[in-house]
Coordinates of C-alpha atoms and ligand atoms in Angstrom, one line a residue:
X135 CA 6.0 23.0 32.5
X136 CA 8.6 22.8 34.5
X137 CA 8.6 25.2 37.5
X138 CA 8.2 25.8 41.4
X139 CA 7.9 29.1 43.5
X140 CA 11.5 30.5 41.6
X141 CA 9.6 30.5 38.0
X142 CA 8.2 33.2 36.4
X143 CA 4.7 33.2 36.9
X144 CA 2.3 36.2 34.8
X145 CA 0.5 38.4 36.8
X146 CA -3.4 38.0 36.2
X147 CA -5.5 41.1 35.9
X148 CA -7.5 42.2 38.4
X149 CA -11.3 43.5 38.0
X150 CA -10.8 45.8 41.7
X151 CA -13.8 48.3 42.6
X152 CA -14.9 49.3 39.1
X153 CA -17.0 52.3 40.5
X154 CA -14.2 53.7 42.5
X155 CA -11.5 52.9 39.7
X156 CA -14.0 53.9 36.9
X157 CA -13.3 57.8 36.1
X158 CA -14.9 58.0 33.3
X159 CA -18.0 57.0 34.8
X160 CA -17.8 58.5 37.7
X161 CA -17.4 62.3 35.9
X162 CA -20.3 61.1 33.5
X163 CA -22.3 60.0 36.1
X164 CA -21.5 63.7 38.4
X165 CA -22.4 65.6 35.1
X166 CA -25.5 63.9 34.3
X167 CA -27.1 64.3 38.0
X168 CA -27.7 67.0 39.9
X169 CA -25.8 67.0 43.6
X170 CA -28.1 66.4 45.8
X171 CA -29.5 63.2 43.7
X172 CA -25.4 62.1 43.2
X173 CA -25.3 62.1 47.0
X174 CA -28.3 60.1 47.2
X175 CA -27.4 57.4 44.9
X176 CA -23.6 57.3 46.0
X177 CA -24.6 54.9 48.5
X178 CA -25.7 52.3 45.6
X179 CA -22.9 52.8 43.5
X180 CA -20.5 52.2 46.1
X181 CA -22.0 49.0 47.4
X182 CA -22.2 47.6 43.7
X183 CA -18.4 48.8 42.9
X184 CA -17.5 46.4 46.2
X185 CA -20.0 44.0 44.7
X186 CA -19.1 43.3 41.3
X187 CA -15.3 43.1 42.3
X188 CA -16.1 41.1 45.0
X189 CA -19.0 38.3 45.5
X190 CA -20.8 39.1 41.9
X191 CA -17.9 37.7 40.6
X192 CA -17.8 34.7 42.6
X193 CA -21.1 34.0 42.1
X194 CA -20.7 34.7 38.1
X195 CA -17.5 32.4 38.0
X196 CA -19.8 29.8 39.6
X197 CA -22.6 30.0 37.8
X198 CA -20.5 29.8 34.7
X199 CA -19.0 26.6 35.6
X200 CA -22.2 24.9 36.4
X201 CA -24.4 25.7 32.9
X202 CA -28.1 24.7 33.2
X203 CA -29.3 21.3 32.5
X204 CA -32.5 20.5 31.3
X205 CA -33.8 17.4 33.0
X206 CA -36.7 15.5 30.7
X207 CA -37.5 12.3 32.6
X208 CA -36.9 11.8 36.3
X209 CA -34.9 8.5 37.5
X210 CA -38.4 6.2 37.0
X211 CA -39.5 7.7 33.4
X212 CA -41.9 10.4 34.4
X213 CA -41.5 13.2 32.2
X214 CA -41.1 16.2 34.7
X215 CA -39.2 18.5 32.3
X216 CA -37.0 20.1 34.9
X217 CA -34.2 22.9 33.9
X218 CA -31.8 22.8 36.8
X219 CA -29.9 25.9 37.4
X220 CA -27.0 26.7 39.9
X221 CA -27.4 28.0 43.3
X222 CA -24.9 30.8 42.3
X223 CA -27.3 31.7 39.2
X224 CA -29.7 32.0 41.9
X225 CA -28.0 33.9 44.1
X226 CA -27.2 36.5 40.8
X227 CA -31.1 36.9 40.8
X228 CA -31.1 37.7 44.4
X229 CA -28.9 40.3 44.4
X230 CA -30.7 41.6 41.4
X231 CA -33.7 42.1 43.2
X232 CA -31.8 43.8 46.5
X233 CA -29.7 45.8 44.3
X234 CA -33.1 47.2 42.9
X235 CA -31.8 47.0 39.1
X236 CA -35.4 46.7 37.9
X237 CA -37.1 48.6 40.5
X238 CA -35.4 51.4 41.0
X239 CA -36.5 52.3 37.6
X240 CA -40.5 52.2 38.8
X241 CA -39.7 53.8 42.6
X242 CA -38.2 56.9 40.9
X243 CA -36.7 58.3 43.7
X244 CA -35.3 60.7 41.4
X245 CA -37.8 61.3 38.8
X246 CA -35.7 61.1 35.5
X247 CA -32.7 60.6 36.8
X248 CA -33.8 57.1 38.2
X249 CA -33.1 55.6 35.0
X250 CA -29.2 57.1 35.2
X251 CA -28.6 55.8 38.3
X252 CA -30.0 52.2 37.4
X253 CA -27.8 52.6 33.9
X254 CA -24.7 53.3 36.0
X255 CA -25.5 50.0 38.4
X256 CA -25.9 48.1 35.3
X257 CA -22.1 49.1 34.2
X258 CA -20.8 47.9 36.8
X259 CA -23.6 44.9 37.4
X260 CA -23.4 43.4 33.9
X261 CA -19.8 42.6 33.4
X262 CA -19.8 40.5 37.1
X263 CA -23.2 38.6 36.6
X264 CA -22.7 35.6 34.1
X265 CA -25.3 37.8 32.3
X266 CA -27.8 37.7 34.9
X267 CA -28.6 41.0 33.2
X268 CA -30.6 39.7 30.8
X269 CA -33.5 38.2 32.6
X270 CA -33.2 41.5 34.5
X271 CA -33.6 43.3 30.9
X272 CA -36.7 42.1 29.8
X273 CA -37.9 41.8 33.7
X274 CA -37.8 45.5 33.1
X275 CA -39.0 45.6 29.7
X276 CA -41.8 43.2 31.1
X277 CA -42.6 46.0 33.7
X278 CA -42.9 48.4 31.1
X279 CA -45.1 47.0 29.2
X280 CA -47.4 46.0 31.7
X281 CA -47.3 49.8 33.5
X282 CA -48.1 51.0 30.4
X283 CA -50.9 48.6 29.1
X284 CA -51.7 46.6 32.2
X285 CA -54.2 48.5 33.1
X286 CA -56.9 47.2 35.7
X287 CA -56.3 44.0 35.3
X288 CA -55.5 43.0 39.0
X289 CA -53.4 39.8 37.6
X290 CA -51.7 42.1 35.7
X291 CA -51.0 44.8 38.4
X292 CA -49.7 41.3 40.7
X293 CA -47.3 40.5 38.1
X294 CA -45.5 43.8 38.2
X295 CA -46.1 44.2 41.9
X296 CA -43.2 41.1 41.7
X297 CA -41.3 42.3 38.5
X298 CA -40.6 45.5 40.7
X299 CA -39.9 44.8 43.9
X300 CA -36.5 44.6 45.9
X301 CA -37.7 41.6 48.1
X302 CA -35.6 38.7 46.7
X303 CA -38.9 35.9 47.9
X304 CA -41.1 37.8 46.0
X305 CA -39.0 39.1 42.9
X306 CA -40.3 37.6 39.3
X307 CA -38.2 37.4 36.3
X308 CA -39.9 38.0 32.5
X309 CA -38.8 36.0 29.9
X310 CA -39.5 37.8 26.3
X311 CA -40.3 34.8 24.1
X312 CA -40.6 36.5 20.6
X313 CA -38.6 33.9 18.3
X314 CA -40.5 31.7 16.4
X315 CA -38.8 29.0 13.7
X316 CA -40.1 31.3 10.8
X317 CA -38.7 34.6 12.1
X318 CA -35.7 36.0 14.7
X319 CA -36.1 39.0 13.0
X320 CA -39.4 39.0 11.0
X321 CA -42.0 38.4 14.2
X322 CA -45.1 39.4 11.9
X323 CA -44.7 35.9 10.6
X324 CA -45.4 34.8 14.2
X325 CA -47.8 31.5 14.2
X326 CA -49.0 30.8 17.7
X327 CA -52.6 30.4 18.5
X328 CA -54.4 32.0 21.1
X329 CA -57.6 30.1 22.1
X330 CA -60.2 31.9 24.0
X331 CA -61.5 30.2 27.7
X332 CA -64.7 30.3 29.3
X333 CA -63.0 32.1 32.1
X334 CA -61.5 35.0 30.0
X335 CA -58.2 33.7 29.5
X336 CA -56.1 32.1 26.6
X337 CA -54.7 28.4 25.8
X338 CA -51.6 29.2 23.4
X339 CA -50.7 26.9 20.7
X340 CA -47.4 27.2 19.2
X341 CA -43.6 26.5 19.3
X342 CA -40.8 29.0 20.4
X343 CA -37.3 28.3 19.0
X344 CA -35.4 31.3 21.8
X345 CA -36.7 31.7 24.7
X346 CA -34.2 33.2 27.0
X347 CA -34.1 32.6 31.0
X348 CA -37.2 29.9 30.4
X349 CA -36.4 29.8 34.7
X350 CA -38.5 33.0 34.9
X351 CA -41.6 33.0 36.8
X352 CA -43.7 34.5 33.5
X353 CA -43.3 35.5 29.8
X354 CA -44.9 38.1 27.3
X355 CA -45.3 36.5 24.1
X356 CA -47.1 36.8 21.0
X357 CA -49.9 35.1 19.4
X358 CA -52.8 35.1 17.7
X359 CA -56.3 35.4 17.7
X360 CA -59.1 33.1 16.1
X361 CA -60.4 35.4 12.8
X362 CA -56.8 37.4 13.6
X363 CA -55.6 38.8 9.9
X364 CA -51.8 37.9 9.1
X365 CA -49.1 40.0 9.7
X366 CA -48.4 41.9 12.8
X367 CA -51.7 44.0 13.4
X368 CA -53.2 40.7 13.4
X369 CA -50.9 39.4 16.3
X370 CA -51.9 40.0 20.2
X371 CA -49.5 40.3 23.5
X372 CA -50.0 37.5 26.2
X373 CA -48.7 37.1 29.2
X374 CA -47.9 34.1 30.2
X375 CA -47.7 32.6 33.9
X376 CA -44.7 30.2 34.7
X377 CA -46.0 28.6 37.8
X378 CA -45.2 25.0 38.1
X379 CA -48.2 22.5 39.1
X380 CA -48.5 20.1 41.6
X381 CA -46.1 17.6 39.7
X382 CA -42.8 20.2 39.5
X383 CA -44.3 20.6 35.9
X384 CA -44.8 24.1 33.4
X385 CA -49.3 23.6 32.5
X386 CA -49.2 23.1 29.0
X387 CA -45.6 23.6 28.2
X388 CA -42.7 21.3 26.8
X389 CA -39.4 22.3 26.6
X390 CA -37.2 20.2 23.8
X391 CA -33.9 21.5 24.7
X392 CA -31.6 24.1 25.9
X393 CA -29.7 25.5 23.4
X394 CA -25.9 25.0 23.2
X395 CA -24.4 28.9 22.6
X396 CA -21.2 30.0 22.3
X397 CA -21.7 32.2 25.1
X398 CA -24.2 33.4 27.5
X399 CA -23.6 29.5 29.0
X400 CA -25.1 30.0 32.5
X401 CA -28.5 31.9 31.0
X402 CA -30.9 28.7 30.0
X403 CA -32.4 29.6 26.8
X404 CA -34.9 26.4 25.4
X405 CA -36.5 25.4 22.2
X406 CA -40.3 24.9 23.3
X407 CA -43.6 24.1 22.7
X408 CA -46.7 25.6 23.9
X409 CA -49.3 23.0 24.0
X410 CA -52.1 24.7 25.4
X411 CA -50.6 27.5 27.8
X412 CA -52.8 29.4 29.9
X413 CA -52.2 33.3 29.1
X414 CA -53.1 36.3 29.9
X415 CA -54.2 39.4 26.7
X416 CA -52.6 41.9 27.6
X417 CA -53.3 45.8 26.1
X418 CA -56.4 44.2 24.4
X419 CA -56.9 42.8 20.9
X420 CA -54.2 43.3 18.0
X421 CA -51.6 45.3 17.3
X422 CA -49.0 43.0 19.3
X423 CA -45.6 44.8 17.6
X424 CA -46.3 47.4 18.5
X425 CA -46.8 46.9 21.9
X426 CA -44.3 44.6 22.9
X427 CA -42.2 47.7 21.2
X428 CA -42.6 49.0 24.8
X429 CA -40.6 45.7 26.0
X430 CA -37.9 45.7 23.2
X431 CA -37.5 49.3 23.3
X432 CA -36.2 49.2 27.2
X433 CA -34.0 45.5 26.3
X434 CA -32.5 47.6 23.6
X435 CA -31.2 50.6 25.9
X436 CA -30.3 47.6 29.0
X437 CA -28.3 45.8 25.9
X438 CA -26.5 49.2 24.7
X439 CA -25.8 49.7 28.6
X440 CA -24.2 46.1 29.1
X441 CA -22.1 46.8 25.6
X442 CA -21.0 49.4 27.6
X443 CA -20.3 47.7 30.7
X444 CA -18.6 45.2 28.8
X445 CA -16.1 47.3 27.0
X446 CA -15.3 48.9 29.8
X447 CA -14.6 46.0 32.0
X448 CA -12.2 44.5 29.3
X449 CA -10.2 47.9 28.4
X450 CA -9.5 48.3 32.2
X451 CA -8.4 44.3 32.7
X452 CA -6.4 45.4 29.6
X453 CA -5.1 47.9 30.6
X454 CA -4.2 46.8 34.9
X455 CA -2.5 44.1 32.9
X456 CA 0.0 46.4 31.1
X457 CA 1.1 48.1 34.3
X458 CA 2.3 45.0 35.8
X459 CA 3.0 42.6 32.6
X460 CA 6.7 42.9 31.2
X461 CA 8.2 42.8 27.7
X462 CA 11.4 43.4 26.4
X463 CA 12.4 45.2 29.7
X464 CA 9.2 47.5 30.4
X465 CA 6.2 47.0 31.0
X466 CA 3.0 47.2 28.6
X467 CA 1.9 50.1 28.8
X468 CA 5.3 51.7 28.4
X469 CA 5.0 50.4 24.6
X470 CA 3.7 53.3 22.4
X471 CA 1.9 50.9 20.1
X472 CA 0.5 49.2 23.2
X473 CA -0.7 52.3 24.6
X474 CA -1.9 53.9 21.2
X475 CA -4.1 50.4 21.6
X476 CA -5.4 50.6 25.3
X477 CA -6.1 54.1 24.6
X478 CA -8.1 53.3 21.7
X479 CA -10.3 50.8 23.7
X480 CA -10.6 53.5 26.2
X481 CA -11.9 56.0 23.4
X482 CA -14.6 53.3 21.9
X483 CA -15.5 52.5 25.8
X484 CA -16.1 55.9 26.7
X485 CA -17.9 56.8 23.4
X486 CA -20.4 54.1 24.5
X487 CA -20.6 55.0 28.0
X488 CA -21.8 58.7 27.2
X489 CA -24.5 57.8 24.6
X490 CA -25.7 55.1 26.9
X491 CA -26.3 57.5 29.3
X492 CA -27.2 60.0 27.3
X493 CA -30.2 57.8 25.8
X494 CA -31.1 56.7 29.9
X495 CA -31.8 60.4 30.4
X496 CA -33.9 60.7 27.5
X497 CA -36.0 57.6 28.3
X498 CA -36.5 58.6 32.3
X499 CA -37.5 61.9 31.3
X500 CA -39.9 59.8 28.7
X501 CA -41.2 57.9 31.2
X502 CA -41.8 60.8 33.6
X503 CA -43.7 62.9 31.3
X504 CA -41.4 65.6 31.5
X505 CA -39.6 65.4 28.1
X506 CA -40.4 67.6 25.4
X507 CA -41.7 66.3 22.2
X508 CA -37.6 66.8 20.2
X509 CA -36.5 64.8 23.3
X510 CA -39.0 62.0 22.7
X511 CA -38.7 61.8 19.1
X512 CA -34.6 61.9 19.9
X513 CA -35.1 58.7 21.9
X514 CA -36.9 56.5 19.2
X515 CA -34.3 57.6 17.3
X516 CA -31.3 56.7 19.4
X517 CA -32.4 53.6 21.2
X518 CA -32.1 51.7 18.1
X519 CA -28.7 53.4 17.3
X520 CA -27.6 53.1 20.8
X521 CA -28.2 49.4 20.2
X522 CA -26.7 48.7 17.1
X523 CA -23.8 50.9 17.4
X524 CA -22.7 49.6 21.1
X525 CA -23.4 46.2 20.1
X526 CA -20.6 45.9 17.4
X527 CA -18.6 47.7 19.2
X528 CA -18.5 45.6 21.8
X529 CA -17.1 42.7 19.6
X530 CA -14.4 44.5 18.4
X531 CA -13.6 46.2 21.7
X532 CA -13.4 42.4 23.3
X533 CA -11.5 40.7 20.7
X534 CA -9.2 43.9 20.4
X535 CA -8.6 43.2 24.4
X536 CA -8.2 39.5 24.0
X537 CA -5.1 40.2 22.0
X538 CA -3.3 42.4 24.1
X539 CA -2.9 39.9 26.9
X540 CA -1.4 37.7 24.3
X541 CA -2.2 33.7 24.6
X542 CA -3.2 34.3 28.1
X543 CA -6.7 35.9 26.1
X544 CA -7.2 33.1 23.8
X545 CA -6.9 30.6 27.2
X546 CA -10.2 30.0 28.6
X547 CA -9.8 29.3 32.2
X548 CA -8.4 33.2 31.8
X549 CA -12.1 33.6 31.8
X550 CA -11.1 36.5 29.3
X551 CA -12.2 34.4 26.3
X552 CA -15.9 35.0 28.1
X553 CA -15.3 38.9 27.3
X554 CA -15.8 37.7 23.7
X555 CA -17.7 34.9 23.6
X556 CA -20.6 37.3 25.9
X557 CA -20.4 40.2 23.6
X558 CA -21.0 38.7 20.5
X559 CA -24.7 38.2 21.4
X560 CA -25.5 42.0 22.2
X561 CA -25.2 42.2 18.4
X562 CA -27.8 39.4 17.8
X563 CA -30.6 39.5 19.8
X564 CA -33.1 42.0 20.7
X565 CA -32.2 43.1 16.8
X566 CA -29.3 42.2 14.6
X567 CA -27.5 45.4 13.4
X568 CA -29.4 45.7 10.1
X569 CA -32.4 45.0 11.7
X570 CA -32.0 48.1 13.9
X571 CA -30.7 50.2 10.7
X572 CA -34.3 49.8 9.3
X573 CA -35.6 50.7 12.2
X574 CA -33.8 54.1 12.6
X575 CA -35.1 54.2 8.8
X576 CA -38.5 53.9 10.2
X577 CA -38.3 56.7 13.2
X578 CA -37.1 59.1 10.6
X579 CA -39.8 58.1 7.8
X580 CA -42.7 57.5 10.2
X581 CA -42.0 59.7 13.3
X582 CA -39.9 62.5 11.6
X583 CA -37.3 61.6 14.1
X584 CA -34.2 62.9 12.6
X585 CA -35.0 67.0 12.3
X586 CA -35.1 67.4 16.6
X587 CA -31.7 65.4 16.8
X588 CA -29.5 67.2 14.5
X589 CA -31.1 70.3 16.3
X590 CA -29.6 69.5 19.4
X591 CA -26.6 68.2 18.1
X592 CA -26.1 71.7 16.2
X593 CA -27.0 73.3 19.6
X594 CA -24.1 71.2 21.8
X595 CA -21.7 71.7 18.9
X596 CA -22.3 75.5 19.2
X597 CA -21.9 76.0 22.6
X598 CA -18.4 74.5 22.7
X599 CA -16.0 77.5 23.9
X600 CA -13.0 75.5 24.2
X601 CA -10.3 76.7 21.4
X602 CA -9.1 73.0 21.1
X603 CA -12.0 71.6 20.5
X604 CA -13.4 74.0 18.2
X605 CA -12.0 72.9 14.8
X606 CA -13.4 69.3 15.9
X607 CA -16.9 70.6 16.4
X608 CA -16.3 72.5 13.4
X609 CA -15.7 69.2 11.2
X610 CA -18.9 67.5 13.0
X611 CA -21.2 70.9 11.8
X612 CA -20.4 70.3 8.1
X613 CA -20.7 66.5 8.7
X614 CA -23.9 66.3 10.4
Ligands
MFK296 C1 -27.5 42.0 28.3 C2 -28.7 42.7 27.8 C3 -29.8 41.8 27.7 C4 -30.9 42.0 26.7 C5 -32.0 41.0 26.8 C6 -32.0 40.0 25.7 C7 -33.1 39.0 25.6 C8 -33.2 38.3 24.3 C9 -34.5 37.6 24.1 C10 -35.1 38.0 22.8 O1 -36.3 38.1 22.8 S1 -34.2 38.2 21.4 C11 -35.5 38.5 20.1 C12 -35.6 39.9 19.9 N1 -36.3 40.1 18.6 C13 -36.4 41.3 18.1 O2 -35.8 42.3 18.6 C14 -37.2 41.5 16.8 C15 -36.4 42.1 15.7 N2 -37.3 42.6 14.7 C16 -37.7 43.8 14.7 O3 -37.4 44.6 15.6 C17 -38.5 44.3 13.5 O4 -38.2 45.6 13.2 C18 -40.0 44.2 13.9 C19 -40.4 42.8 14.3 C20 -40.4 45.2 15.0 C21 -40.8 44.6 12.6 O5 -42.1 44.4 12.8 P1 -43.1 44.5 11.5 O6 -44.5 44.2 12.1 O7 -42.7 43.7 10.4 O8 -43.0 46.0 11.1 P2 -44.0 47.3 11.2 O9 -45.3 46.9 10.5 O10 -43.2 48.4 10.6 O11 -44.2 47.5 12.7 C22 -45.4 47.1 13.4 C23 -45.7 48.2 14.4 O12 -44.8 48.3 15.4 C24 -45.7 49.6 13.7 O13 -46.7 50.4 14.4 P3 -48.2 50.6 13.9 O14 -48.9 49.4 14.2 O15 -48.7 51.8 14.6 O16 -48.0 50.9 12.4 C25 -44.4 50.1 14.1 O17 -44.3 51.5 14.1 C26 -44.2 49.6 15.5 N3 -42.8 49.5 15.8 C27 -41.8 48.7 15.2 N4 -40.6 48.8 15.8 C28 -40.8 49.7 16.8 C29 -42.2 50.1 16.8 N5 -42.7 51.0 17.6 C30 -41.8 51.6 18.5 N6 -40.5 51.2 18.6 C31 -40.0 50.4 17.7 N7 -38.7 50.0 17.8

């Protein structure tokens, strides 16, 4: 292309403060809390609006351009099975842990309203951390679990001790390693061994086909026990330590590969074998589903909150794009159908936003011991529709703002095609759509889930006073 300073050049879009340019989160965010606990977390959400426009971005664009590599053999042929991250994925994990985007969840500074806050970080976190969140997500998940099952077990009470601090030297990452080759989706068919030790510990036999951020400094996995029956009741919950030996090496671990994904590049995920891994039971014998539920449950709101995050970030690159963009003598957004579309992606967006938020509320009063049983039973109900429903949105919301910058979205060193290529995993793992439908199926079946929801939703829909809105809540009455 021919050119020079004289040409026409496009004006790229431009990511800004997304907490200060974010209105829609910001009112959320000023409803949900109460004053005095908005003033207190103002501080945070400042710092990680400057953030995430600023060096979180760096760092992500970095980290994207330098994927892991899985090293097998060193120069002379000894097998020392190294994955080799970049310094900027490193950093991402750094700031993690400052940022407090796990902990802040387990201080609870504000009781329930921790877990808003923390969803609000994410928001902004997410879209400007080459999907650092995820390690993050089933760090938390991780700490969870082992709050709620740990109990004495001081090895236990170490490892969330690190999954929950704010001190980048001691902060751990959790890897969830739940995918075997027979099942993503069916884990009951899960076929790892769990061999008992003199000293009260495990050796795990097995292979794992995902296991996402295989970097971390310990996994919960799933496995089972000699005489253990088939299916899930028979399988167990390990922990499993991720301290490298003397030689550099993972005790009784090979990694095969990392996988090649369309997205998610700077996140190592490997294909693995455990080949005696020392492990740790943890919650006791049995009944492994069901408590690694406690994990997936909390990955499943972080993945609804990224969605989230996600869609926003695209709809406002779409849309600081159509202010300064020009077509046939106007800019974008002076287009009806152009604006009919931004709007649209702000409507999906904002949709997602208030659920996401809606569902951290529920699960911080949960976790707090201060919601009543309707609000409990809402929450098993709505994390999995949280999930599923964000999650497909987020596709469409990305490739719908792909299009609107034209080529320029279908051009990768945009880094828009990334929008895209990092959403279309929030439908896939931690529970493909269907997956989650069934699971809805089985909070309404088995937990009655469905009666306490529609309550409240009748409730909200009754106390609208606003004339506009009534024929709207009207139409939702007879449809729910
Ligand atoms: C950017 C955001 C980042 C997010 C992090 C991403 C990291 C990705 C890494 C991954 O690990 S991806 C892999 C994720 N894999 C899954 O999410 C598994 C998907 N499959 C399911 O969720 C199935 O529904 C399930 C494996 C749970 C079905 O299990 P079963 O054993 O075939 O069904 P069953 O017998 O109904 O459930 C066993 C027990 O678990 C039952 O309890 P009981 O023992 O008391 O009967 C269920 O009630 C309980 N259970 C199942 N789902 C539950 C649950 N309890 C609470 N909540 C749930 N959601």
């Amino acid at each position: 292309m021919s050119g020079g300073d004289a040409a026409f050049h496009q004006a790229p879009p431009r990511v800004g403060d997304p907490w200060a340019n974010d209105r829609a989160l910001r009112a959320a965010i000023t409803r949900l809390l109460p004053a005095d606990v908005l003033a207190a977390a103002a501080p945070a959400l400042t710092r990680m609006g400057a953030r995430a426009g600023g060096d979180l971005l760096t760092l992500a664009n970095a980290a994207e351009a330098a994927p892991p590599r899985h090293v097998p053999y060193d120069a002379w042929g000894r097998l020392v099975d190294r994955i080799e991250v970049s310094e900027a994925w490193r950093a991402l994990d750094r700031a993690g842990a400052e940022e407090g985007l796990v902990a802040l969840a387990y201080e609870r500074p504000w009781g329930a309203h921790s877990r808003v806050v923390q969803m609000a970080l994410l928001q902004l976190f997410h879209p400007s951390s080459a999907v650092y969140s995820c390690p993050l997500a089933m760090t938390d998940g991780a700490a969870r679990c082992l709050e709620l099952l740990g109990g004495d077990d001081p090895a236990l009470r170490a490892a969330f001790a690190h999954l929950t601090t704010r001190d980048p030297a001691a902060f751990w990452t959790s890897g969830q390693w739940m995918t075997e080759r027979a099942g993503g989706s069916d884990v009951s068919t899960t076929a790892t061994r769990a061999e008992p030790r003199d000293d009260g510990t495990f050796a795990l036999h097995g292979d794992k086909w995902f296991t996402s951020a295989t970097t971390s400094q310990m996994a919960m996995t799933l496995a089972r026990l000699p005489g253990a029956p088939p299916g899930s009741a028979g399988l167990s919950l390990f922990l499993v330590p991720l301290a490298r030996d003397a030689d550099g090496r993972l005790p009784g671990i090979v990694v095969h590969r990392l996988k090649e994904k369309l997205g998610t590049r700077a996140l190592p995920t490997a294909e693995l074998t455990l080949a005696g891994a020392p492990a740790r039971l943890v919650g006791g014998a049995g009944h492994g589903v069901r408590k690694i539920a406690s994990l997936f449950n909390v990955t499943r709101v972080w993945n609804a909150a990224c969605a989230a995050g996600g869609m926003r970030r695209a709809s406002a690159l779409a849309r600081d794009y159509a202010e300064r963009r020009v077509a046939f003598g106007k800019p974008l957004r002076a287009h009806p159908l152009h604006a009919e579309t931004l709007a649209a992606l702000e409507v999906e967006g904002r949709g997602a936003l208030q659920l996401v938020l809606h569902v951290a509320a529920l699960l911080g009063r949960d976790e707090c011991g201060t919601a009543t049983d309707g609000e409990r039973a809402a929450l098993r109900l709505l994390t999995p529709v949280a999930k599923l429903l964000t999650g497909k949105q987020a596709v469409a919301v990305a490739s719908e703002a792909l299009e609107a910058f034209g080529g320029a979205g279908y051009v990768e060193d945009t880094g828009l095609p990334r929008l895209l290529r990092d959403a279309q995993v929030l439908a896939i793992w931690e529970g493909t759509t269907n997956v989650l439908a069934l699971d809805v199926l089985r909070a309404i079946e088995r937990e009655d889930a469905l009666a306490p929801h529609l309550a409240d939703l009748h409730a909200r829909l009754s106390a609208v006073r606003d004339d506009a809105l009534a024929p709207t809540a009207q139409l939702l009455h007879a449809a729910l």
